[in-house]
mmCIF file of C-alpha atoms in Angstrom:
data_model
loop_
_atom_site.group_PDB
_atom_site.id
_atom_site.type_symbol
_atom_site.label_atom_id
_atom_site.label_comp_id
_atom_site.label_asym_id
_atom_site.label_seq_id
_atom_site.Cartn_x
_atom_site.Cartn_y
_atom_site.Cartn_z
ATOM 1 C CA UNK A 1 12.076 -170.802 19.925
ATOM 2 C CA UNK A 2 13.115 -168.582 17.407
ATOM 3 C CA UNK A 3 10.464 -166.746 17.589
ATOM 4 C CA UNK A 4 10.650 -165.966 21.436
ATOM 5 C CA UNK A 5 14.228 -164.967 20.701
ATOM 6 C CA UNK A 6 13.275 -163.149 18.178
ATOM 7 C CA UNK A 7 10.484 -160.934 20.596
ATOM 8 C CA UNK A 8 12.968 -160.973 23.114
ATOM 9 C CA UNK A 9 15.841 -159.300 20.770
ATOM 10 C CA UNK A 10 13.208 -157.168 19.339
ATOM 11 C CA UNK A 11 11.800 -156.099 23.613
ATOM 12 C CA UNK A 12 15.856 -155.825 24.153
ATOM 13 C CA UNK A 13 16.082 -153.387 21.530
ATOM 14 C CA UNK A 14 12.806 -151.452 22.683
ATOM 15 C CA UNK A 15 14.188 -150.841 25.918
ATOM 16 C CA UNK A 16 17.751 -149.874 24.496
ATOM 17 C CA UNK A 17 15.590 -147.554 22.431
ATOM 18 C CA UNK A 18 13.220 -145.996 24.875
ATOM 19 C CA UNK A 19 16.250 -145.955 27.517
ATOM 20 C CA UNK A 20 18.414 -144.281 25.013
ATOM 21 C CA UNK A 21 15.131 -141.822 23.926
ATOM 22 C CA UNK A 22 14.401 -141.153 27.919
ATOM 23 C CA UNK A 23 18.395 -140.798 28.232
ATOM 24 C CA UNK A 24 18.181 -138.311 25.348
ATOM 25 C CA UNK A 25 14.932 -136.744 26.904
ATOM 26 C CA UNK A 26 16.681 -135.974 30.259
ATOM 27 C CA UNK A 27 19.699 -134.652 28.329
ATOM 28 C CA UNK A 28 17.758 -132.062 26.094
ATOM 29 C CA UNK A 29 15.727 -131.422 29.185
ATOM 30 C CA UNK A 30 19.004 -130.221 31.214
ATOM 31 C CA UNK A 31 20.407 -128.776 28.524
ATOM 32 C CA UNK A 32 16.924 -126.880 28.230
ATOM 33 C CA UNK A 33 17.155 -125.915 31.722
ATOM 34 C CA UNK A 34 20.487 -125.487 31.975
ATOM 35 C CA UNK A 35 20.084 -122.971 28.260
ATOM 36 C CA UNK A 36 17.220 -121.356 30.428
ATOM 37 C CA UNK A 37 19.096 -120.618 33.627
ATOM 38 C CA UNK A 38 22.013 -119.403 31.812
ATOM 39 C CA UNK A 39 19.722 -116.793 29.728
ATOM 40 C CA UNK A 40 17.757 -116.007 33.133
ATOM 41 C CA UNK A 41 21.005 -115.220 34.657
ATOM 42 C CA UNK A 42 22.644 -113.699 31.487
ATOM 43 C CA UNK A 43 19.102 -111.157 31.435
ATOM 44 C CA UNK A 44 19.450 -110.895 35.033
ATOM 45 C CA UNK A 45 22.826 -109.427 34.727
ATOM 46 C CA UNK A 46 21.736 -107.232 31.833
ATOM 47 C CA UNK A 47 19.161 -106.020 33.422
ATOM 48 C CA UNK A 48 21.665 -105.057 36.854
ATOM 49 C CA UNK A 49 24.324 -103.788 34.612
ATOM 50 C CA UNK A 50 21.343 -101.524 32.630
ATOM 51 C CA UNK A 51 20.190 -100.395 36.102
ATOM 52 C CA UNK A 52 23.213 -99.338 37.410
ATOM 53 C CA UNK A 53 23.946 -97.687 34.417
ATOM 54 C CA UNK A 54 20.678 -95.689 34.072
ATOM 55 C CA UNK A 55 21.111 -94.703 38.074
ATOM 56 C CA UNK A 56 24.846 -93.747 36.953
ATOM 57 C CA UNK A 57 23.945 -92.235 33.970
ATOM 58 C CA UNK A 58 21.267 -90.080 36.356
ATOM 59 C CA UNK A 59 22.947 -89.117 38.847
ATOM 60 C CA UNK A 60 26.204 -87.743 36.196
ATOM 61 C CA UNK A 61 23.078 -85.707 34.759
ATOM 62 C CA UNK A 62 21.777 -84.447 38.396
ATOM 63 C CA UNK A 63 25.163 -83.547 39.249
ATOM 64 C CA UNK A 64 26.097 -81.611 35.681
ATOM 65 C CA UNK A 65 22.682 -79.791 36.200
ATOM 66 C CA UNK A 66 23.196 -79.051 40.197
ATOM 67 C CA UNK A 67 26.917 -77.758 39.001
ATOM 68 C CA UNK A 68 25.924 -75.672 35.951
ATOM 69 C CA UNK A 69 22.917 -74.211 38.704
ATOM 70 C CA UNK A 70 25.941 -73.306 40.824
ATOM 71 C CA UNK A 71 27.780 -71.636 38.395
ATOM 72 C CA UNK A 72 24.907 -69.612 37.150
ATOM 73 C CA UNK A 73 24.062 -68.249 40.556
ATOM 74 C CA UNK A 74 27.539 -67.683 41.262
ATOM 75 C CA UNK A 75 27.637 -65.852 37.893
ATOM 76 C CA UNK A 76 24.433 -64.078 38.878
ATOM 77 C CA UNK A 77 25.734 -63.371 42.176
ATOM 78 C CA UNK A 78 28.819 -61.985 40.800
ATOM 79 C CA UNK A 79 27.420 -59.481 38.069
ATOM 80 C CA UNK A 80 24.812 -58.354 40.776
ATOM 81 C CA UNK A 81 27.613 -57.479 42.854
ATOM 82 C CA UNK A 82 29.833 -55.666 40.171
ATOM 83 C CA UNK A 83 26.759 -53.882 38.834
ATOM 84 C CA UNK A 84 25.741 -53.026 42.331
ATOM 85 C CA UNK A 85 29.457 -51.579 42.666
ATOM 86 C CA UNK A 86 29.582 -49.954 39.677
ATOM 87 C CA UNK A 87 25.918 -48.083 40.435
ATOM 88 C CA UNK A 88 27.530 -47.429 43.608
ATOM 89 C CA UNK A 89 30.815 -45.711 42.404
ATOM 90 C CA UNK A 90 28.346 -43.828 39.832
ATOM 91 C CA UNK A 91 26.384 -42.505 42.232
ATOM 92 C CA UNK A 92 29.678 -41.290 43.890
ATOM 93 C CA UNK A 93 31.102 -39.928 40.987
ATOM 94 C CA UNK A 94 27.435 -38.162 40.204
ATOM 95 C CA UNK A 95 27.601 -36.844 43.922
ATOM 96 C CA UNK A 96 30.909 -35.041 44.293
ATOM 97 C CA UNK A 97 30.054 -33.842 41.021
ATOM 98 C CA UNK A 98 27.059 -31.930 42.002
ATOM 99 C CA UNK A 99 28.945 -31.261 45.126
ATOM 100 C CA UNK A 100 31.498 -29.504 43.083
ATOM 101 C CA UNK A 101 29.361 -28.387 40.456
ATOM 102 C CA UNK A 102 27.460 -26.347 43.476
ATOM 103 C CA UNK A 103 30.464 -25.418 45.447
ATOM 104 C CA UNK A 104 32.103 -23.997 42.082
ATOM 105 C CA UNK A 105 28.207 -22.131 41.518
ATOM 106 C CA UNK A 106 28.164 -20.796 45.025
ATOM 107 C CA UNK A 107 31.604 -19.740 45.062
ATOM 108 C CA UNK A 108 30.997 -18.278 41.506
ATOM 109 C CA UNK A 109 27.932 -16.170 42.818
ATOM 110 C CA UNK A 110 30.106 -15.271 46.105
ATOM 111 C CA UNK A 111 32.410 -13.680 44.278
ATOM 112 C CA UNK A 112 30.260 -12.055 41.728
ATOM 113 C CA UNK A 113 27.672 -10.618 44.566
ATOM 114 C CA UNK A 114 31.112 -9.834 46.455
ATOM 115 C CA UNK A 115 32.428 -7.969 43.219
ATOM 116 C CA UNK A 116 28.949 -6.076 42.724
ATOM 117 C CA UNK A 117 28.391 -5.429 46.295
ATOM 118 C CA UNK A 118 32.201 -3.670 46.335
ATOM 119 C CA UNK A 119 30.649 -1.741 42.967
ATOM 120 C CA UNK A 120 27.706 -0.831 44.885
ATOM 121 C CA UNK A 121 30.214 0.627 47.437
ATOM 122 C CA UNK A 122 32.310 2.502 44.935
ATOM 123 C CA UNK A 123 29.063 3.916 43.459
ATOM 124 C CA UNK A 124 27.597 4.931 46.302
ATOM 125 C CA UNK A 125 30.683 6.476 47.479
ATOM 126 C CA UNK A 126 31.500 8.778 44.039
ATOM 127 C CA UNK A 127 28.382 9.480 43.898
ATOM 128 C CA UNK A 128 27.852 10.320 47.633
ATOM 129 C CA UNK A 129 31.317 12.886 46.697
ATOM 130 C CA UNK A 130 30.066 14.269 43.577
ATOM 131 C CA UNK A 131 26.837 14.832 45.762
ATOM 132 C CA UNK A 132 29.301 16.166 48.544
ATOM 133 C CA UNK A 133 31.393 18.176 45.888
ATOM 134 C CA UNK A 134 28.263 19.680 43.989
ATOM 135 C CA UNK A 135 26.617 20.479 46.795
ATOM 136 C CA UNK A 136 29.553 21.707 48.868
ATOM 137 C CA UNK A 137 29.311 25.068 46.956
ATOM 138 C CA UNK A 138 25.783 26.096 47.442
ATOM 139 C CA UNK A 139 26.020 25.279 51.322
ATOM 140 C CA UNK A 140 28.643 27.078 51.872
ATOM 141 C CA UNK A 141 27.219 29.810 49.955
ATOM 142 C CA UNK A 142 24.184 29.408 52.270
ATOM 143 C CA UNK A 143 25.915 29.586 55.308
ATOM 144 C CA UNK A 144 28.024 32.464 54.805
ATOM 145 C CA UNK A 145 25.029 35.052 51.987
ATOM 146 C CA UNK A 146 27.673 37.439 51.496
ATOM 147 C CA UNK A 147 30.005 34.686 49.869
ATOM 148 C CA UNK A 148 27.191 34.325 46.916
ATOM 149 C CA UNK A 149 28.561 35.114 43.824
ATOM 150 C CA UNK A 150 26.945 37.742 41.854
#
């Protein structure tokens, strides 16, 4: 008898022991999958919180670029426009300076073809009455022969 009680104490504590190793087999097993979901879920939300940042981080960097682009064409817009102005309001200035620049050389050779034309005139008309006065003597002597001096 002592030996069945023996075997029996001894198949007692086998099953306490393999209920007690399955109990701690189940319990590292959930604690396994429960260690597993929890990293699934904690790389899952790393990997959404990476994502979002990346497509935040992109479109930050699209917008900067697509805002500097508008300033520089802006910028370009605006200089073309001043240095279109600016050629224009040169090309002004340049204009009504040769405008005046001729008026001031036509007015210049006015007055100077005005002046020689009235020396012409004065010319002409001495010498037309020195031609009058020097000949005025031998025509009259002409027309009247007995006038001649001797």
């Amino acid at each position: 008898n002592r030996c069945a009680i023996a075997a029996q104490s001894l198949r007692n504590r086998c099953a306490i022991t393999a209920q007690s190793l399955h109990n701690h087999c189940a319990i590292t097993a959930q604690s396994l999958r429960n260690h597993c979901t929890i990293a699934a879920q904690s790389l899952h939300n790393r990997c959404t919180i990476t994502a979002q940042s990346l497509r935040n981080h992109c479109t930050i960097a699209a917008q900067s670029l697509h805002n500097r682009c508008a300033i520089t064409a802006q910028s370009l817009r605006n200089h073309c426009t001043i240095a279109a102005q600016s050629l224009h309001n040169r090309c002004a200035i340049t204009a009504q300076s040769l405008r005046n620049h001729c008026a001031i050389a036509a007015q210049s050779l006015r007055n100077r073809c005005a002046i020689t034309a009235q020396s012409l005139r004065n010319h002409c008309a001495i010498t037309a009455q020195s031609l009058r006065n020097h000949c005025s003597i031998p025509a009259q002597s002409l027309l009247n022969p007995c006038a001649i001096p001797a």
